[in-house]
XYZ file of C-alpha atoms in Angstrom:
461
model
C -8.368 35.781 31.734
C -10.827 33.024 32.439
C -10.768 29.549 33.891
C -11.126 26.582 31.551
C -12.040 23.914 34.055
C -15.813 23.908 33.479
C -18.248 23.930 30.579
C -19.159 27.476 29.623
C -21.781 27.301 26.873
C -24.842 25.416 25.689
C -23.808 25.037 22.028
C -24.123 21.430 20.887
C -21.851 19.679 18.393
C -23.676 18.041 15.484
C -22.445 15.646 12.796
C -24.186 15.802 9.385
C -24.618 12.278 7.997
C -25.138 11.626 4.288
C -24.872 7.846 3.953
C -26.585 6.231 0.965
C -28.115 3.357 2.939
C -29.988 3.078 6.216
C -27.524 0.449 7.436
C -24.580 2.787 6.876
C -26.528 5.667 8.431
C -26.888 3.642 11.641
C -23.166 2.834 11.634
C -22.321 6.492 11.055
C -24.543 7.566 13.965
C -22.575 5.321 16.325
C -19.290 6.555 14.837
C -20.392 10.165 15.347
C -21.204 9.491 18.980
C -17.828 7.811 19.515
C -16.096 10.866 17.991
C -17.857 13.295 20.312
C -21.061 14.412 18.554
C -23.991 15.322 20.794
C -26.552 14.947 18.024
C -26.629 14.021 14.340
C -28.302 15.467 11.277
C -29.774 12.671 9.146
C -30.034 13.585 5.458
C -32.823 11.365 4.156
C -32.363 12.795 0.649
C -29.046 10.943 0.312
C -30.508 7.471 1.018
C -30.921 5.351 -2.126
C -34.314 3.638 -2.577
C -35.616 5.395 0.505
C -38.646 3.689 2.117
C -40.053 6.290 4.540
C -41.898 4.227 7.138
C -39.419 1.365 7.283
C -36.202 3.413 7.069
C -37.204 6.155 9.517
C -38.257 3.483 12.013
C -34.834 1.772 11.732
C -33.016 5.083 12.194
C -35.041 6.151 15.235
C -34.983 2.698 16.825
C -31.181 2.477 16.545
C -30.205 6.088 17.269
C -27.554 6.359 20.008
C -28.080 10.136 20.375
C -30.667 12.776 19.344
C -31.376 13.176 15.633
C -32.329 16.032 13.316
C -34.299 14.695 10.345
C -33.666 16.594 7.100
C -35.148 15.726 3.697
C -33.742 18.507 1.534
C -35.191 19.129 -1.948
C -33.118 20.064 -4.970
C -34.600 23.580 -4.979
C -33.005 24.211 -1.576
C -29.622 22.641 -2.319
C -30.514 19.038 -1.462
C -30.693 15.779 -3.416
C -34.438 15.049 -3.448
C -36.144 15.498 -6.828
C -39.413 13.605 -6.353
C -42.985 14.517 -5.455
C -43.152 17.355 -2.941
C -46.147 15.955 -1.049
C -44.326 12.632 -0.537
C -41.315 14.495 0.852
C -43.389 16.484 3.329
C -45.344 13.381 4.358
C -42.044 11.647 5.196
C -40.985 14.579 7.410
C -44.361 14.594 9.174
C -44.088 10.839 9.629
C -40.680 11.258 11.283
C -42.278 13.745 13.677
C -45.120 11.356 14.513
C -42.574 8.585 15.138
C -40.736 10.710 17.711
C -37.772 12.266 15.961
C -36.012 14.776 18.231
C -35.857 17.541 15.594
C -37.424 18.010 12.154
C -36.110 20.522 9.612
C -38.605 22.281 7.327
C -37.710 24.858 4.678
C -39.165 28.329 5.216
C -41.037 28.118 1.901
C -43.256 25.285 3.188
C -43.096 25.778 6.933
C -46.032 27.929 8.047
C -48.956 25.745 7.046
C -47.191 22.501 7.915
C -46.184 23.569 11.416
C -49.653 24.873 12.183
C -51.215 21.649 10.898
C -48.730 19.395 12.732
C -49.092 21.179 16.061
C -52.857 20.797 15.901
C -52.522 17.118 14.952
C -49.854 15.925 17.319
C -48.474 17.957 20.164
C -45.370 15.868 20.856
C -41.865 16.674 22.054
C -40.320 17.031 18.589
C -38.693 20.423 18.052
C -39.182 22.089 14.677
C -36.283 23.775 12.863
C -37.220 26.127 10.047
C -34.355 26.789 7.654
C -33.411 29.113 4.825
C -30.423 28.745 2.500
C -29.252 32.063 1.060
C -27.607 32.173 -2.354
C -25.310 35.014 -3.320
C -24.243 37.930 -1.145
C -24.990 37.662 2.567
C -27.799 40.126 3.444
C -27.189 43.137 5.676
C -27.703 42.881 9.448
C -31.209 44.343 9.272
C -32.238 42.034 6.429
C -30.921 38.987 8.299
C -32.857 40.041 11.399
C -36.024 40.422 9.303
C -35.459 36.960 7.826
C -35.041 35.498 11.313
C -38.263 37.215 12.381
C -40.079 35.708 9.376
C -38.809 32.257 10.315
C -39.798 32.732 13.956
C -43.288 33.819 12.851
C -43.900 30.370 11.362
C -43.915 28.967 14.894
C -40.430 27.468 14.593
C -38.723 26.294 17.764
C -35.296 26.876 16.204
C -34.222 29.247 13.404
C -31.664 28.102 10.836
C -29.902 30.333 8.288
C -27.186 29.022 5.951
C -25.105 31.279 3.699
C -22.139 30.773 1.379
C -19.879 33.758 1.960
C -17.543 35.102 -0.703
C -15.442 36.858 1.953
C -14.708 36.172 5.624
C -15.966 39.662 6.560
C -19.540 38.575 5.719
C -19.455 36.135 8.648
C -19.542 39.106 11.030
C -23.210 39.476 10.031
C -23.853 35.918 11.203
C -22.123 36.609 14.516
C -24.267 39.738 14.912
C -27.437 37.709 14.285
C -26.425 34.988 16.752
C -25.576 37.411 19.537
C -28.622 39.694 19.137
C -31.465 37.195 18.760
C -33.219 35.704 21.761
C -34.468 32.409 20.302
C -32.251 29.419 19.433
C -30.453 29.992 16.122
C -28.329 27.818 13.875
C -26.413 30.149 11.542
C -23.235 29.488 9.597
C -21.505 29.648 6.235
C -20.476 26.693 4.116
C -17.180 26.622 2.206
C -13.539 27.283 3.079
C -14.082 30.955 3.922
C -16.858 30.041 6.347
C -14.802 27.922 8.752
C -14.812 30.401 11.657
C -18.627 30.431 11.627
C -18.420 26.910 13.101
C -15.363 27.427 15.305
C -16.607 30.625 16.974
C -20.251 29.569 17.154
C -20.244 29.074 20.970
C -18.744 32.525 21.569
C -21.697 34.191 19.883
C -24.386 31.875 21.263
C -25.224 29.581 18.344
C -27.494 26.597 19.007
C -25.128 24.111 17.384
C -21.868 23.788 15.459
C -21.245 21.168 12.781
C -18.322 18.758 12.643
C -17.631 15.924 10.202
C -16.927 12.307 11.073
C -13.652 10.673 10.033
C -13.667 9.807 6.337
C -16.397 12.295 5.442
C -14.726 15.711 5.451
C -16.531 18.675 3.884
C -15.049 22.002 2.654
C -15.075 24.573 5.447
C -16.317 22.103 8.042
C -14.013 21.112 10.907
C -13.845 17.505 12.024
C -15.573 16.374 15.203
C -12.132 15.529 16.549
C -10.804 19.045 15.994
C -13.889 20.645 17.578
C -13.476 18.465 20.656
C -9.711 18.264 21.001
C -8.048 21.106 19.060
C -10.516 23.937 19.615
C -12.278 22.585 22.740
C -15.593 24.186 21.823
C -17.114 23.185 25.161
C -14.984 25.794 26.895
C -15.636 28.817 24.680
C -17.961 31.566 25.860
C -18.818 35.202 25.202
C -15.647 36.318 27.027
C -13.304 34.183 24.900
C -10.596 36.190 23.126
C -10.048 35.288 19.479
C -6.597 34.918 17.917
C -6.144 33.830 14.341
C -3.894 33.146 11.395
C -4.494 35.641 8.582
C -3.463 33.877 5.387
C -4.531 32.628 1.953
C -4.729 29.638 1.814
C -5.005 28.713 5.469
C -6.403 25.176 5.828
C -2.956 23.549 5.953
C -1.779 25.483 9.013
C -0.603 23.612 12.105
C -0.998 26.820 14.162
C -4.218 25.725 15.917
C -2.532 22.479 17.035
C 0.296 24.519 18.594
C -1.434 27.568 20.038
C -4.718 26.208 21.434
C -3.081 23.766 23.893
C -0.776 26.615 24.950
C -3.716 28.907 25.677
C -5.383 26.195 27.764
C -2.142 25.386 29.573
C -1.878 29.045 30.576
C -5.531 28.990 31.717
C -6.259 31.797 29.244
C -9.784 32.068 27.866
C -8.821 32.266 24.217
C -9.003 30.335 20.952
C -6.719 30.361 17.889
C -8.444 29.855 14.525
C -7.502 29.864 10.807
C -8.809 32.921 8.926
C -8.987 32.747 5.120
C -8.601 36.434 4.210
C -9.003 37.938 0.738
C -8.862 41.654 1.558
C -6.725 42.904 4.459
C -8.278 46.368 4.605
C -11.837 45.055 4.867
C -10.799 42.339 7.305
C -9.171 44.667 9.840
C -12.005 47.169 9.440
C -14.714 44.604 10.228
C -12.948 42.575 12.931
C -11.899 45.596 14.968
C -13.403 44.799 18.371
C -11.317 43.848 21.445
C -12.707 40.309 21.056
C -10.242 39.829 18.170
C -7.114 40.251 20.241
C -4.259 39.259 17.948
C -3.200 37.679 14.686
C -0.448 35.634 13.131
C 0.223 36.637 9.535
C 1.071 34.093 6.873
C 1.602 33.927 3.112
C 1.095 36.144 1.145
C 0.479 39.035 3.553
C 3.606 39.513 5.699
C 4.761 42.588 3.786
C 1.369 44.030 2.826
C 0.029 43.874 6.387
C 2.561 46.443 7.622
C 0.401 49.333 6.398
C -2.579 48.143 8.471
C -0.643 48.247 11.749
C -0.955 51.387 13.871
C 2.575 50.871 15.151
C 5.418 48.614 13.971
C 8.279 47.320 16.121
C 11.672 48.644 14.906
C 12.949 45.188 13.887
C 9.790 44.477 11.869
C 10.039 47.933 10.340
C 13.633 47.368 9.229
C 12.740 43.973 7.774
C 9.625 45.367 6.110
C 7.504 42.393 7.174
C 5.193 41.555 10.070
C 4.163 38.070 11.142
C 2.561 38.846 14.515
C -0.015 41.502 15.410
C -1.233 42.285 18.923
C -4.236 44.477 19.674
C -3.138 46.712 22.549
C -5.819 46.427 25.264
C -5.626 50.052 26.457
C -6.442 51.681 23.110
C -7.218 48.887 20.622
C -4.312 49.793 18.340
C -2.661 47.067 16.254
C 1.053 46.632 16.991
C 3.102 44.685 14.433
C 6.104 42.489 15.262
C 8.410 40.114 13.428
C 9.231 36.923 15.323
C 10.198 35.000 12.153
C 13.660 36.536 12.118
C 14.972 35.437 15.505
C 12.996 32.175 15.594
C 14.185 30.938 12.198
C 17.812 31.990 12.673
C 17.976 30.500 16.170
C 16.591 27.209 14.831
C 19.266 27.163 12.114
C 21.983 27.964 14.671
C 20.784 25.173 16.959
C 20.916 22.681 14.089
C 24.427 23.800 13.137
C 25.626 23.569 16.750
C 24.231 20.046 16.951
C 26.179 19.091 13.824
C 29.317 20.563 15.346
C 28.833 18.562 18.534
C 28.299 15.310 16.645
C 31.522 15.909 14.697
C 33.412 17.097 17.816
C 34.177 20.490 16.247
C 35.099 23.321 18.548
C 32.465 26.047 18.703
C 32.591 29.677 19.714
C 30.132 32.431 18.758
C 27.470 31.950 16.130
C 28.024 29.106 13.655
C 26.537 31.316 10.923
C 29.395 33.810 10.996
C 31.160 33.858 7.641
C 28.965 31.115 6.186
C 27.355 31.392 2.748
C 23.600 31.745 3.254
C 21.703 30.940 0.043
C 18.123 32.184 0.185
C 15.430 31.345 -2.365
C 12.465 33.693 -2.000
C 12.541 37.386 -1.090
C 9.017 37.753 0.313
C 8.046 38.300 3.946
C 9.617 35.097 5.303
C 12.680 35.516 3.088
C 13.257 39.077 4.303
C 13.199 37.876 7.922
C 15.764 35.164 7.150
C 17.998 37.568 5.226
C 18.073 40.165 8.001
C 18.688 37.448 10.581
C 21.558 35.980 8.555
C 23.043 39.447 8.116
C 22.908 40.039 11.889
C 24.966 36.870 12.346
C 27.645 37.848 9.823
C 26.692 35.519 6.971
C 27.410 36.149 3.308
C 24.054 36.211 1.527
C 22.965 35.195 -1.983
C 19.312 35.717 -2.907
C 17.218 34.154 -5.665
C 13.667 35.275 -6.395
C 11.312 34.902 -9.330
C 11.022 38.708 -9.187
C 14.619 39.815 -9.791
C 13.942 43.419 -8.785
C 12.648 42.210 -5.422
C 15.749 40.035 -4.998
C 17.972 43.039 -5.785
C 16.117 45.269 -3.328
C 16.553 42.769 -0.494
C 20.179 42.058 -1.422
C 20.888 45.777 -1.245
C 19.284 45.998 2.222
C 21.441 43.183 3.626
C 24.664 43.797 1.644
C 24.106 40.558 -0.252
C 24.104 39.412 -3.867
C 21.005 38.944 -6.039
C 20.815 36.205 -8.661
C 18.258 35.484 -11.412
C 15.852 32.747 -10.292
C 16.544 30.544 -13.324
C 20.198 30.269 -12.274
C 19.249 28.334 -9.140
C 19.085 25.147 -11.235
C 22.813 25.182 -11.919
C 24.005 27.064 -8.846
C 26.884 25.318 -7.093
C 27.181 26.491 -3.466
C 30.452 26.146 -1.637
C 30.884 23.403 0.926
C 29.221 24.245 4.243
C 26.627 26.634 2.803
C 23.141 27.007 4.244
C 20.258 26.698 1.751
C 16.904 28.210 2.763
C 13.585 27.851 0.907
C 11.344 30.854 1.640
C 9.034 30.398 -1.361
C 5.478 29.000 -1.398
C 6.693 26.067 -3.516
C 5.906 22.821 -1.720
C 3.180 24.429 0.389
C -0.449 23.299 0.438
C -2.190 22.684 -1.899
C 0.693 22.184 -4.393
C 2.743 19.970 -2.097
C 4.370 18.143 -5.013
C 6.133 21.286 -6.266
C 9.794 21.669 -5.440
C 12.435 24.345 -5.979
C 14.320 23.344 -9.162
C 17.649 22.804 -7.429
C 19.803 20.020 -8.823
C 20.550 17.225 -6.345
C 24.263 17.671 -6.910
C 23.945 21.283 -5.750
C 22.538 20.137 -2.399
C 25.378 17.800 -1.570
C 27.917 20.450 -0.445
C 25.344 22.159 1.772
C 25.759 21.900 5.522
C 22.096 22.587 6.158
C 19.042 22.708 3.876
């Protein structure tokens, strides 16, 4: 438990700006401030027809908040392809003109920093950065890299990776929490999202967020950092809860759970976790800090084997959608809340229909009804067992007929070949349930191939 009424960390929120003109860069700086940024990263390498003295002066004269000046060359993942001396002169000029932060690449940093500090001892802080291609180095190698960066005389260390698996981000968290100088460390890309969201927990110098209209893969928006995740209130004691899924970016879970955690005055945060390998994930994120997980597509059945204990209902269904790490011994306990939640929601909708048509109601409105289920995966299993508990007659379609038969056998239902769903004619008053990934992000235009005429007799879809 922990109060959420005061700021708990010193991590700043930064907006990277990549406008192609100085005029737009100035507008974007003001937009970033309005959206909650505390500083901005100005990418000079994106500005067309860049005129160093004139353009840097305009940026610094009109800045509404502190700026980090970056002029990234192509060889370090940037846009600049011109003369290297001209690039470095522009960065040194920005320092002389009073930029708050200047970013130098490790490859060129040592001599430049030494030379600049002798020339002009001003208040500008120097960031020395390294982009890492390929596999994220081991903890010891990352620490050695940080030490090499620090040895240049850098005020702030910056390390950027592009992880192939969410488990690699644990190395970044280890670096952030074990180094005593200010560090910016994160991963780009969809699998790197939690490196921004959990940055304050592990002591990062800043987290990045995009302005409206300029979203980047794996980067949260400034709005979500401020309002959904409330990064200002995270600290080393914050408990982490997350959605384990693939894909995960479409989830509305953070919008639901984070306000609930704050309302209960619980020091926790709920984040999306793009997971490729369940075994590696639960092995790496095994500390008490990672206190619980929701489980989404496609892992609700597979995750059962990674739970130390499984609630009897979840065990009978063969699917888990909620995992709690038991505080006393750290064991993972699996539950299934899909079953009761989904069936109760269907019952409530049916009762509402009964009320609007003045029908008499007694007991569950699902009793005796035909329950047509498309999809026999984790969510489908929960629906089928819930419908069975209410006395429904169940018909199951699945693209894997053997899986449909297995579930039908478990709930005393009937399995049908998936292709037959096109011409299936349910009786009047049936309930039709879609428990397939069709229609989910990113293929939101896909639909179950059910003829419109087949939907007309249904009481609820």
